[in-house]
Amino acid sequence: MLLTEKIQEVREQVKQWKKEGFTVGFVPTMGYLHEGHGSLMQEAKKQCDKVVVSIFVNPMQFGVNEDLDSYPRDLEADKKLCSELGVDLIFHPDVQEMYAEGFCSFVDMNGLTKELCGKSRPIHFRGVCTVVNKLFNIVMPDKAFFGQKDAQQLAVIQRMVKDLNMDLEIIGCPIIREEDGLAKSSRNTYLNPKERKAALILSQAIFKGEELVKAGERDADKVVSFMKEILRSEPMAEIDYVEAVSMDTIEKIELLQGTVLVAMAVKIGKTRLIDNFIITV
Ligand code: AMP
């Protein structure tokens, strides 16, 4: 497995692979890797000859009062997991390599970024679109793998690739959870034992909300209210949002039809966690 901090080295390696006829799969991450990231790498390994993983905590997608400085990092553990899963190349640039002096070009999006996380994190998706665009231009993958855990991000990236005619395929992968239901996240490490227990309320509300839809409920308000009620039963949970939107447009819906995303962001103590379910009705 190769590890490089340099854009040029990634380019040269990928060019070489393509010359030899290999396909390239790409998994962008912010590191502190867990089995959720691992599942994307495994899928990339299945679908492509070579797998590139990027590890970059992208300052551009963090708001001023967010957790950029405290975001967990552990490159040694990340290298170990990547190597065990057969990753071929880790790209681990520093901020200077990605945003050299004078950087002033951005990729932005309307529409899909207005609801859900876009509301409480207004500059987040501009940072995501810009960095993902740069990473695609550096790695030039045939396929890139994203988790449904960040469902709005998945929809935004799919839209960006379509709108800007990017020549690659985006593959969405299911949410990987802890045994007790909590969606795996690098941010779970912020939770103290009491908060970790309280955080279970998210997946409980997700599972029960999904059951209600499967049982035939089609009124979005009813499903959302029901899930909020469950969340409110946990005194440590502070709801940022629970919303039902169309998976394609990320616009709010009243009636559940087509492919629907029901998503939530909830603060447990100082930690903001997200979870969701997607259902086609
Ligand atoms: P991050 O390092 O948090 O930026 O995540 C990198 C990629 O891993 C994104 O596409 C996430 O959606 C995906 N991911 C993170 N957690 C999970 C999870 N629990 N299950 C599946 N994918 C995940």
PDB file of C-alpha atoms and ligand atoms in Angstrom:
ATOM      1  CA  MET A   1       0.000   0.000   0.000  1.00  0.00           C
ATOM      2  CA  LEU A   2       1.286   3.444  -0.966  1.00  0.00           C
ATOM      3  CA  LEU A   3       0.797   6.539   1.156  1.00  0.00           C
ATOM      4  CA  THR A   4       1.409  10.004  -0.207  1.00  0.00           C
ATOM      5  CA  GLU A   5       0.707  13.606   0.714  1.00  0.00           C
ATOM      6  CA  LYS A   6       1.383  14.822  -2.822  1.00  0.00           C
ATOM      7  CA  ILE A   7      -1.179  15.438  -5.569  1.00  0.00           C
ATOM      8  CA  GLN A   8       1.434  14.791  -8.258  1.00  0.00           C
ATOM      9  CA  GLU A   9       2.241  11.317  -6.915  1.00  0.00           C
ATOM     10  CA  VAL A  10      -1.442  10.333  -6.908  1.00  0.00           C
ATOM     11  CA  ARG A  11      -1.788  11.504 -10.496  1.00  0.00           C
ATOM     12  CA  GLU A  12       1.266   9.564 -11.653  1.00  0.00           C
ATOM     13  CA  GLN A  13       0.204   6.350  -9.910  1.00  0.00           C
ATOM     14  CA  VAL A  14      -3.373   6.495 -11.201  1.00  0.00           C
ATOM     15  CA  LYS A  15      -2.165   7.279 -14.732  1.00  0.00           C
ATOM     16  CA  GLN A  16       0.078   4.231 -14.580  1.00  0.00           C
ATOM     17  CA  TRP A  17      -2.788   2.003 -13.390  1.00  0.00           C
ATOM     18  CA  LYS A  18      -5.068   3.253 -16.143  1.00  0.00           C
ATOM     19  CA  LYS A  19      -2.368   2.613 -18.728  1.00  0.00           C
ATOM     20  CA  GLU A  20      -2.250  -0.967 -17.468  1.00  0.00           C
ATOM     21  CA  GLY A  21      -6.010  -1.238 -17.902  1.00  0.00           C
ATOM     22  CA  PHE A  22      -7.027  -1.175 -14.228  1.00  0.00           C
ATOM     23  CA  THR A  23     -10.227   0.494 -13.000  1.00  0.00           C
ATOM     24  CA  VAL A  24      -9.971   2.820 -10.010  1.00  0.00           C
ATOM     25  CA  GLY A  25     -12.391   3.103  -7.077  1.00  0.00           C
ATOM     26  CA  PHE A  26     -12.225   6.053  -4.707  1.00  0.00           C
ATOM     27  CA  VAL A  27     -13.368   6.503  -1.088  1.00  0.00           C
ATOM     28  CA  PRO A  28     -13.069  10.080   0.242  1.00  0.00           C
ATOM     29  CA  THR A  29     -12.920  10.325   4.061  1.00  0.00           C
ATOM     30  CA  MET A  30     -11.884  12.600   6.897  1.00  0.00           C
ATOM     31  CA  GLY A  31     -10.054   9.746   8.621  1.00  0.00           C
ATOM     32  CA  TYR A  32     -10.449   8.247  12.119  1.00  0.00           C
ATOM     33  CA  LEU A  33     -11.731   5.313  10.149  1.00  0.00           C
ATOM     34  CA  HIS A  34     -14.269   2.761  11.395  1.00  0.00           C
ATOM     35  CA  GLU A  35     -16.272  -0.101   9.898  1.00  0.00           C
ATOM     36  CA  GLY A  36     -18.586   2.367   8.123  1.00  0.00           C
ATOM     37  CA  HIS A  37     -15.632   3.626   6.084  1.00  0.00           C
ATOM     38  CA  GLY A  38     -14.409   0.026   5.844  1.00  0.00           C
ATOM     39  CA  SER A  39     -17.644  -1.060   4.167  1.00  0.00           C
ATOM     40  CA  LEU A  40     -17.103   1.556   1.444  1.00  0.00           C
ATOM     41  CA  MET A  41     -13.555   0.296   0.872  1.00  0.00           C
ATOM     42  CA  GLN A  42     -14.798  -3.292   0.647  1.00  0.00           C
ATOM     43  CA  GLU A  43     -17.412  -2.308  -1.901  1.00  0.00           C
ATOM     44  CA  ALA A  44     -14.794  -0.358  -3.879  1.00  0.00           C
ATOM     45  CA  LYS A  45     -12.519  -3.397  -3.777  1.00  0.00           C
ATOM     46  CA  LYS A  46     -15.344  -5.574  -5.106  1.00  0.00           C
ATOM     47  CA  GLN A  47     -16.213  -3.242  -7.968  1.00  0.00           C
ATOM     48  CA  CYS A  48     -12.772  -1.895  -8.983  1.00  0.00           C
ATOM     49  CA  ASP A  49      -9.220  -3.190  -9.548  1.00  0.00           C
ATOM     50  CA  LYS A  50      -7.486  -0.497  -7.501  1.00  0.00           C
ATOM     51  CA  VAL A  51      -8.749   1.413  -4.468  1.00  0.00           C
ATOM     52  CA  VAL A  52      -7.700   4.919  -3.425  1.00  0.00           C
ATOM     53  CA  VAL A  53      -8.723   6.334  -0.022  1.00  0.00           C
ATOM     54  CA  SER A  54      -8.278  10.007   0.811  1.00  0.00           C
ATOM     55  CA  ILE A  55      -7.894  11.144   4.401  1.00  0.00           C
ATOM     56  CA  PHE A  56      -8.340  14.889   4.680  1.00  0.00           C
ATOM     57  CA  VAL A  57     -10.134  16.919   7.343  1.00  0.00           C
ATOM     58  CA  ASN A  58     -11.407  19.642   5.034  1.00  0.00           C
ATOM     59  CA  PRO A  59     -11.437  23.010   6.817  1.00  0.00           C
ATOM     60  CA  MET A  60     -13.708  24.501   4.151  1.00  0.00           C
ATOM     61  CA  GLN A  61     -16.712  22.428   5.196  1.00  0.00           C
ATOM     62  CA  PHE A  62     -16.576  23.411   8.889  1.00  0.00           C
ATOM     63  CA  GLY A  63     -18.404  26.494  10.225  1.00  0.00           C
ATOM     64  CA  VAL A  64     -16.651  28.835  12.678  1.00  0.00           C
ATOM     65  CA  ASN A  65     -18.110  27.295  15.816  1.00  0.00           C
ATOM     66  CA  GLU A  66     -17.798  23.696  14.645  1.00  0.00           C
ATOM     67  CA  ASP A  67     -15.331  20.975  15.602  1.00  0.00           C
ATOM     68  CA  LEU A  68     -12.516  21.426  13.049  1.00  0.00           C
ATOM     69  CA  ASP A  69      -9.781  21.684  15.689  1.00  0.00           C
ATOM     70  CA  SER A  70     -11.025  18.846  17.859  1.00  0.00           C
ATOM     71  CA  TYR A  71     -11.947  16.490  14.978  1.00  0.00           C
ATOM     72  CA  PRO A  72     -10.339  13.119  15.894  1.00  0.00           C
ATOM     73  CA  ARG A  73      -7.278  11.956  13.974  1.00  0.00           C
ATOM     74  CA  ASP A  74      -5.278   8.704  14.100  1.00  0.00           C
ATOM     75  CA  LEU A  75      -3.279   8.099  10.944  1.00  0.00           C
ATOM     76  CA  GLU A  76      -1.533   4.974  12.262  1.00  0.00           C
ATOM     77  CA  ALA A  77      -4.828   3.180  12.984  1.00  0.00           C
ATOM     78  CA  ASP A  78      -6.215   4.407   9.645  1.00  0.00           C
ATOM     79  CA  LYS A  79      -3.224   2.985   7.772  1.00  0.00           C
ATOM     80  CA  LYS A  80      -3.685  -0.349   9.517  1.00  0.00           C
ATOM     81  CA  LEU A  81      -7.379  -0.633   8.573  1.00  0.00           C
ATOM     82  CA  CYS A  82      -6.721   0.417   4.962  1.00  0.00           C
ATOM     83  CA  SER A  83      -3.903  -2.060   4.632  1.00  0.00           C
ATOM     84  CA  GLU A  84      -6.008  -4.897   6.089  1.00  0.00           C
ATOM     85  CA  LEU A  85      -8.778  -4.151   3.588  1.00  0.00           C
ATOM     86  CA  GLY A  86      -6.433  -4.164   0.616  1.00  0.00           C
ATOM     87  CA  VAL A  87      -6.443  -0.437  -0.162  1.00  0.00           C
ATOM     88  CA  ASP A  88      -3.798   0.375  -2.783  1.00  0.00           C
ATOM     89  CA  LEU A  89      -3.165   4.050  -2.111  1.00  0.00           C
ATOM     90  CA  ILE A  90      -3.869   6.496   0.701  1.00  0.00           C
ATOM     91  CA  PHE A  91      -3.856  10.174  -0.231  1.00  0.00           C
ATOM     92  CA  HIS A  92      -3.251  12.224   2.912  1.00  0.00           C
ATOM     93  CA  PRO A  93      -2.592  15.830   1.887  1.00  0.00           C
ATOM     94  CA  ASP A  94      -2.069  18.744   4.263  1.00  0.00           C
ATOM     95  CA  VAL A  95      -4.185  21.891   3.982  1.00  0.00           C
ATOM     96  CA  GLN A  96      -1.455  23.727   2.049  1.00  0.00           C
ATOM     97  CA  GLU A  97      -1.337  20.994  -0.596  1.00  0.00           C
ATOM     98  CA  MET A  98      -5.117  21.246  -1.137  1.00  0.00           C
ATOM     99  CA  TYR A  99      -5.554  25.010  -0.729  1.00  0.00           C
ATOM    100  CA  ALA A 100      -2.399  26.736  -1.877  1.00  0.00           C
ATOM    101  CA  GLU A 101      -2.038  30.473  -1.316  1.00  0.00           C
ATOM    102  CA  GLY A 102      -4.451  32.483  -3.439  1.00  0.00           C
ATOM    103  CA  PHE A 103      -7.060  29.717  -3.639  1.00  0.00           C
ATOM    104  CA  CYS A 104     -10.363  31.345  -4.617  1.00  0.00           C
ATOM    105  CA  SER A 105     -12.435  28.927  -6.747  1.00  0.00           C
ATOM    106  CA  PHE A 106     -15.483  27.137  -5.380  1.00  0.00           C
ATOM    107  CA  VAL A 107     -18.207  24.712  -6.401  1.00  0.00           C
ATOM    108  CA  ASP A 108     -21.581  25.605  -4.924  1.00  0.00           C
ATOM    109  CA  MET A 109     -25.124  24.300  -5.182  1.00  0.00           C
ATOM    110  CA  ASN A 110     -28.624  25.685  -4.659  1.00  0.00           C
ATOM    111  CA  GLY A 111     -31.714  23.645  -4.031  1.00  0.00           C
ATOM    112  CA  LEU A 112     -30.507  20.418  -2.516  1.00  0.00           C
ATOM    113  CA  THR A 113     -28.552  22.254   0.162  1.00  0.00           C
ATOM    114  CA  LYS A 114     -31.395  24.382   1.557  1.00  0.00           C
ATOM    115  CA  GLU A 115     -32.979  21.820   3.898  1.00  0.00           C
ATOM    116  CA  LEU A 116     -31.657  19.425   6.567  1.00  0.00           C
ATOM    117  CA  CYS A 117     -27.973  19.982   7.409  1.00  0.00           C
ATOM    118  CA  GLY A 118     -27.762  22.862   4.915  1.00  0.00           C
ATOM    119  CA  LYS A 119     -30.008  24.928   7.208  1.00  0.00           C
ATOM    120  CA  SER A 120     -27.879  24.699  10.319  1.00  0.00           C
ATOM    121  CA  ARG A 121     -24.564  24.441   8.414  1.00  0.00           C
ATOM    122  CA  PRO A 122     -24.937  27.095   5.683  1.00  0.00           C
ATOM    123  CA  ILE A 123     -21.407  26.874   4.220  1.00  0.00           C
ATOM    124  CA  HIS A 124     -20.980  23.121   4.686  1.00  0.00           C
ATOM    125  CA  PHE A 125     -21.983  21.844   1.245  1.00  0.00           C
ATOM    126  CA  ARG A 126     -19.990  24.477  -0.615  1.00  0.00           C
ATOM    127  CA  GLY A 127     -16.942  23.105   1.206  1.00  0.00           C
ATOM    128  CA  VAL A 128     -17.964  19.518   0.475  1.00  0.00           C
ATOM    129  CA  CYS A 129     -18.652  20.131  -3.235  1.00  0.00           C
ATOM    130  CA  THR A 130     -15.403  22.043  -3.660  1.00  0.00           C
ATOM    131  CA  VAL A 131     -13.186  19.467  -1.975  1.00  0.00           C
ATOM    132  CA  VAL A 132     -14.895  16.468  -3.593  1.00  0.00           C
ATOM    133  CA  ASN A 133     -14.553  18.138  -6.977  1.00  0.00           C
ATOM    134  CA  LYS A 134     -10.839  18.713  -6.351  1.00  0.00           C
ATOM    135  CA  LEU A 135     -10.383  15.131  -5.154  1.00  0.00           C
ATOM    136  CA  PHE A 136     -12.168  13.763  -8.237  1.00  0.00           C
ATOM    137  CA  ASN A 137      -9.884  15.864 -10.443  1.00  0.00           C
ATOM    138  CA  ILE A 138      -6.816  14.562  -8.612  1.00  0.00           C
ATOM    139  CA  VAL A 139      -7.768  10.865  -8.419  1.00  0.00           C
ATOM    140  CA  MET A 140      -9.823  10.628 -11.655  1.00  0.00           C
ATOM    141  CA  PRO A 141     -11.672   7.521 -10.401  1.00  0.00           C
ATOM    142  CA  ASP A 142     -14.079   5.381 -12.407  1.00  0.00           C
ATOM    143  CA  LYS A 143     -16.321   5.043  -9.357  1.00  0.00           C
ATOM    144  CA  ALA A 144     -16.540   6.873  -6.021  1.00  0.00           C
ATOM    145  CA  PHE A 145     -18.190   5.401  -2.922  1.00  0.00           C
ATOM    146  CA  PHE A 146     -20.253   7.400  -0.410  1.00  0.00           C
ATOM    147  CA  GLY A 147     -22.246   6.340   2.663  1.00  0.00           C
ATOM    148  CA  GLN A 148     -25.977   6.715   3.057  1.00  0.00           C
ATOM    149  CA  LYS A 149     -25.077   7.799   6.603  1.00  0.00           C
ATOM    150  CA  ASP A 150     -24.600  11.270   5.064  1.00  0.00           C
ATOM    151  CA  ALA A 151     -27.649  10.974   2.815  1.00  0.00           C
ATOM    152  CA  GLN A 152     -27.921  14.649   1.895  1.00  0.00           C
ATOM    153  CA  GLN A 153     -24.225  14.651   0.962  1.00  0.00           C
ATOM    154  CA  LEU A 154     -24.808  11.585  -1.224  1.00  0.00           C
ATOM    155  CA  ALA A 155     -27.698  13.330  -3.012  1.00  0.00           C
ATOM    156  CA  VAL A 156     -25.653  16.525  -3.430  1.00  0.00           C
ATOM    157  CA  ILE A 157     -22.662  14.672  -4.899  1.00  0.00           C
ATOM    158  CA  GLN A 158     -24.889  12.681  -7.263  1.00  0.00           C
ATOM    159  CA  ARG A 159     -26.475  15.948  -8.421  1.00  0.00           C
ATOM    160  CA  MET A 160     -23.092  17.670  -8.854  1.00  0.00           C
ATOM    161  CA  VAL A 161     -21.760  14.793 -10.966  1.00  0.00           C
ATOM    162  CA  LYS A 162     -24.863  14.889 -13.150  1.00  0.00           C
ATOM    163  CA  ASP A 163     -25.081  18.686 -13.486  1.00  0.00           C
ATOM    164  CA  LEU A 164     -21.379  19.155 -14.223  1.00  0.00           C
ATOM    165  CA  ASN A 165     -21.050  16.093 -16.518  1.00  0.00           C
ATOM    166  CA  MET A 166     -18.343  14.487 -14.418  1.00  0.00           C
ATOM    167  CA  ASP A 167     -17.174  11.229 -15.936  1.00  0.00           C
ATOM    168  CA  LEU A 168     -17.550   8.834 -13.007  1.00  0.00           C
ATOM    169  CA  GLU A 169     -20.187   6.800 -11.231  1.00  0.00           C
ATOM    170  CA  ILE A 170     -21.296   7.493  -7.659  1.00  0.00           C
ATOM    171  CA  ILE A 171     -22.116   4.423  -5.585  1.00  0.00           C
ATOM    172  CA  GLY A 172     -24.196   4.816  -2.397  1.00  0.00           C
ATOM    173  CA  CYS A 173     -23.574   2.294   0.408  1.00  0.00           C
ATOM    174  CA  PRO A 174     -25.820   1.409   3.388  1.00  0.00           C
ATOM    175  CA  ILE A 175     -25.394   2.723   6.952  1.00  0.00           C
ATOM    176  CA  ILE A 176     -23.200   0.555   9.175  1.00  0.00           C
ATOM    177  CA  ARG A 177     -24.326   0.529  12.824  1.00  0.00           C
ATOM    178  CA  GLU A 178     -22.981  -0.531  16.205  1.00  0.00           C
ATOM    179  CA  GLU A 179     -24.603  -3.682  17.576  1.00  0.00           C
ATOM    180  CA  ASP A 180     -27.011  -1.606  19.665  1.00  0.00           C
ATOM    181  CA  GLY A 181     -28.123   0.436  16.635  1.00  0.00           C
ATOM    182  CA  LEU A 182     -26.079   3.654  16.879  1.00  0.00           C
ATOM    183  CA  ALA A 183     -24.829   4.636  13.419  1.00  0.00           C
ATOM    184  CA  LYS A 184     -21.049   4.405  13.360  1.00  0.00           C
ATOM    185  CA  SER A 185     -19.385   7.813  13.211  1.00  0.00           C
ATOM    186  CA  SER A 186     -15.962   9.263  13.917  1.00  0.00           C
ATOM    187  CA  ARG A 187     -17.785  11.777  16.127  1.00  0.00           C
ATOM    188  CA  ASN A 188     -19.117   9.026  18.446  1.00  0.00           C
ATOM    189  CA  THR A 189     -15.732   9.251  20.167  1.00  0.00           C
ATOM    190  CA  TYR A 190     -16.820  12.615  21.652  1.00  0.00           C
ATOM    191  CA  LEU A 191     -19.586  10.906  23.660  1.00  0.00           C
ATOM    192  CA  ASN A 192     -19.017  10.122  27.360  1.00  0.00           C
ATOM    193  CA  PRO A 193     -20.639   6.901  28.635  1.00  0.00           C
ATOM    194  CA  LYS A 194     -23.853   8.651  29.700  1.00  0.00           C
ATOM    195  CA  GLU A 195     -24.136  10.428  26.352  1.00  0.00           C
ATOM    196  CA  ARG A 196     -23.309   7.237  24.458  1.00  0.00           C
ATOM    197  CA  LYS A 197     -26.324   5.594  26.099  1.00  0.00           C
ATOM    198  CA  ALA A 198     -28.559   8.595  25.420  1.00  0.00           C
ATOM    199  CA  ALA A 199     -27.442   8.615  21.755  1.00  0.00           C
ATOM    200  CA  LEU A 200     -29.338   5.366  21.207  1.00  0.00           C
ATOM    201  CA  ILE A 201     -32.511   7.428  21.002  1.00  0.00           C
ATOM    202  CA  LEU A 202     -31.581   8.429  17.432  1.00  0.00           C
ATOM    203  CA  SER A 203     -31.582   4.927  15.977  1.00  0.00           C
ATOM    204  CA  GLN A 204     -34.616   4.009  18.067  1.00  0.00           C
ATOM    205  CA  ALA A 205     -36.553   6.890  16.511  1.00  0.00           C
ATOM    206  CA  ILE A 206     -35.244   5.921  13.047  1.00  0.00           C
ATOM    207  CA  PHE A 207     -36.278   2.256  13.397  1.00  0.00           C
ATOM    208  CA  LYS A 208     -39.724   3.120  14.801  1.00  0.00           C
ATOM    209  CA  GLY A 209     -40.303   5.808  12.172  1.00  0.00           C
ATOM    210  CA  GLU A 210     -39.434   3.361   9.424  1.00  0.00           C
ATOM    211  CA  GLU A 211     -41.768   0.748  10.923  1.00  0.00           C
ATOM    212  CA  LEU A 212     -44.602   3.278  10.909  1.00  0.00           C
ATOM    213  CA  VAL A 213     -44.054   4.015   7.190  1.00  0.00           C
ATOM    214  CA  LYS A 214     -43.812   0.303   6.416  1.00  0.00           C
ATOM    215  CA  ALA A 215     -47.112  -0.199   8.242  1.00  0.00           C
ATOM    216  CA  GLY A 216     -48.738   2.208   5.754  1.00  0.00           C
ATOM    217  CA  GLU A 217     -48.493   5.734   7.202  1.00  0.00           C
ATOM    218  CA  ARG A 218     -48.066   8.223   4.330  1.00  0.00           C
ATOM    219  CA  ASP A 219     -48.501  11.540   6.148  1.00  0.00           C
ATOM    220  CA  ALA A 220     -45.002  13.023   6.507  1.00  0.00           C
ATOM    221  CA  ASP A 221     -46.028  15.274   9.423  1.00  0.00           C
ATOM    222  CA  LYS A 222     -47.353  12.332  11.388  1.00  0.00           C
ATOM    223  CA  VAL A 223     -44.163  10.320  10.892  1.00  0.00           C
ATOM    224  CA  VAL A 224     -41.951  13.295  11.806  1.00  0.00           C
ATOM    225  CA  SER A 225     -44.035  14.168  14.896  1.00  0.00           C
ATOM    226  CA  PHE A 226     -43.965  10.563  16.040  1.00  0.00           C
ATOM    227  CA  MET A 227     -40.171  10.466  15.734  1.00  0.00           C
ATOM    228  CA  LYS A 228     -39.768  13.809  17.509  1.00  0.00           C
ATOM    229  CA  GLU A 229     -41.874  12.506  20.373  1.00  0.00           C
ATOM    230  CA  ILE A 230     -39.538   9.538  20.760  1.00  0.00           C
ATOM    231  CA  LEU A 231     -36.492  11.844  20.702  1.00  0.00           C
ATOM    232  CA  ARG A 232     -38.067  14.114  23.334  1.00  0.00           C
ATOM    233  CA  SER A 233     -38.346  11.161  25.713  1.00  0.00           C
ATOM    234  CA  GLU A 234     -34.552  11.416  26.111  1.00  0.00           C
ATOM    235  CA  PRO A 235     -33.731  14.489  28.242  1.00  0.00           C
ATOM    236  CA  MET A 236     -30.171  14.712  26.877  1.00  0.00           C
ATOM    237  CA  ALA A 237     -31.337  14.931  23.258  1.00  0.00           C
ATOM    238  CA  GLU A 238     -31.706  18.355  21.657  1.00  0.00           C
ATOM    239  CA  ILE A 239     -33.376  18.166  18.241  1.00  0.00           C
ATOM    240  CA  ASP A 240     -31.823  20.201  15.423  1.00  0.00           C
ATOM    241  CA  TYR A 241     -34.203  18.811  12.795  1.00  0.00           C
ATOM    242  CA  VAL A 242     -36.313  15.813  11.821  1.00  0.00           C
ATOM    243  CA  GLU A 243     -37.595  16.106   8.257  1.00  0.00           C
ATOM    244  CA  ALA A 244     -39.051  14.040   5.425  1.00  0.00           C
ATOM    245  CA  VAL A 245     -37.781  15.050   1.979  1.00  0.00           C
ATOM    246  CA  SER A 246     -37.642  13.690  -1.538  1.00  0.00           C
ATOM    247  CA  MET A 247     -34.347  11.823  -1.967  1.00  0.00           C
ATOM    248  CA  ASP A 248     -33.812  13.372  -5.413  1.00  0.00           C
ATOM    249  CA  THR A 249     -34.438  17.014  -4.647  1.00  0.00           C
ATOM    250  CA  ILE A 250     -34.074  17.184  -0.835  1.00  0.00           C
ATOM    251  CA  GLU A 251     -37.290  19.218  -0.817  1.00  0.00           C
ATOM    252  CA  LYS A 252     -39.773  18.845   2.008  1.00  0.00           C
ATOM    253  CA  ILE A 253     -42.786  16.670   1.225  1.00  0.00           C
ATOM    254  CA  GLU A 254     -46.210  16.324   2.802  1.00  0.00           C
ATOM    255  CA  LEU A 255     -47.114  12.969   1.338  1.00  0.00           C
ATOM    256  CA  LEU A 256     -44.653  10.078   1.445  1.00  0.00           C
ATOM    257  CA  GLN A 257     -44.326   8.810  -2.125  1.00  0.00           C
ATOM    258  CA  GLY A 258     -41.461   7.791  -4.393  1.00  0.00           C
ATOM    259  CA  THR A 259     -38.048   7.517  -2.776  1.00  0.00           C
ATOM    260  CA  VAL A 260     -38.168   9.366   0.501  1.00  0.00           C
ATOM    261  CA  LEU A 261     -35.429  10.373   2.920  1.00  0.00           C
ATOM    262  CA  VAL A 262     -36.380  10.810   6.564  1.00  0.00           C
ATOM    263  CA  ALA A 263     -33.400  12.406   8.266  1.00  0.00           C
ATOM    264  CA  MET A 264     -32.500  13.863  11.646  1.00  0.00           C
ATOM    265  CA  ALA A 265     -29.748  15.792  13.371  1.00  0.00           C
ATOM    266  CA  VAL A 266     -29.754  15.702  17.167  1.00  0.00           C
ATOM    267  CA  LYS A 267     -27.329  17.102  19.700  1.00  0.00           C
ATOM    268  CA  ILE A 268     -26.357  14.879  22.593  1.00  0.00           C
ATOM    269  CA  GLY A 269     -24.426  17.153  24.945  1.00  0.00           C
ATOM    270  CA  LYS A 270     -22.107  19.061  22.628  1.00  0.00           C
ATOM    271  CA  THR A 271     -22.026  16.349  19.956  1.00  0.00           C
ATOM    272  CA  ARG A 272     -24.211  16.729  16.889  1.00  0.00           C
ATOM    273  CA  LEU A 273     -25.211  13.334  15.463  1.00  0.00           C
ATOM    274  CA  ILE A 274     -27.129  12.485  12.300  1.00  0.00           C
ATOM    275  CA  ASP A 275     -29.126   9.447  11.221  1.00  0.00           C
ATOM    276  CA  ASN A 276     -31.748   8.611   8.593  1.00  0.00           C
ATOM    277  CA  PHE A 277     -33.713   6.052   6.682  1.00  0.00           C
ATOM    278  CA  ILE A 278     -34.516   5.938   2.987  1.00  0.00           C
ATOM    279  CA  ILE A 279     -37.639   4.171   1.798  1.00  0.00           C
ATOM    280  CA  THR A 280     -39.370   3.777  -1.528  1.00  0.00           C
ATOM    281  CA  VAL A 281     -43.153   3.815  -1.153  1.00  0.00           C
TER     282      VAL A 281
HETATM  283  P1  AMP B   1     -16.389  11.025   6.904  1.00  0.00           P
HETATM  284  O1  AMP B   1     -15.021  10.523   7.203  1.00  0.00           O
HETATM  285  O2  AMP B   1     -17.266  11.124   8.105  1.00  0.00           O
HETATM  286  O3  AMP B   1     -16.386  12.265   6.054  1.00  0.00           O
HETATM  287  O4  AMP B   1     -17.085   9.897   6.020  1.00  0.00           O
HETATM  288  C1  AMP B   1     -16.501   9.436   4.829  1.00  0.00           C
HETATM  289  C2  AMP B   1     -17.477   8.558   4.101  1.00  0.00           C
HETATM  290  O5  AMP B   1     -17.826   7.448   4.935  1.00  0.00           O
HETATM  291  C3  AMP B   1     -18.798   9.267   3.750  1.00  0.00           C
HETATM  292  O6  AMP B   1     -19.220   8.860   2.461  1.00  0.00           O
HETATM  293  C4  AMP B   1     -19.731   8.771   4.829  1.00  0.00           C
HETATM  294  O7  AMP B   1     -21.090   8.787   4.444  1.00  0.00           O
HETATM  295  C5  AMP B   1     -19.232   7.347   5.012  1.00  0.00           C
HETATM  296  N1  AMP B   1     -19.657   6.838   6.334  1.00  0.00           N
HETATM  297  C6  AMP B   1     -19.418   7.388   7.537  1.00  0.00           C
HETATM  298  N2  AMP B   1     -20.007   6.673   8.510  1.00  0.00           N
HETATM  299  C7  AMP B   1     -20.652   5.648   7.896  1.00  0.00           C
HETATM  300  C8  AMP B   1     -21.472   4.571   8.359  1.00  0.00           C
HETATM  301  N3  AMP B   1     -21.750   4.396   9.649  1.00  0.00           N
HETATM  302  N4  AMP B   1     -21.947   3.699   7.436  1.00  0.00           N
HETATM  303  C9  AMP B   1     -21.682   3.863   6.115  1.00  0.00           C
HETATM  304  N5  AMP B   1     -20.928   4.864   5.622  1.00  0.00           N
HETATM  305  C10 AMP B   1     -20.417   5.751   6.501  1.00  0.00           C
END
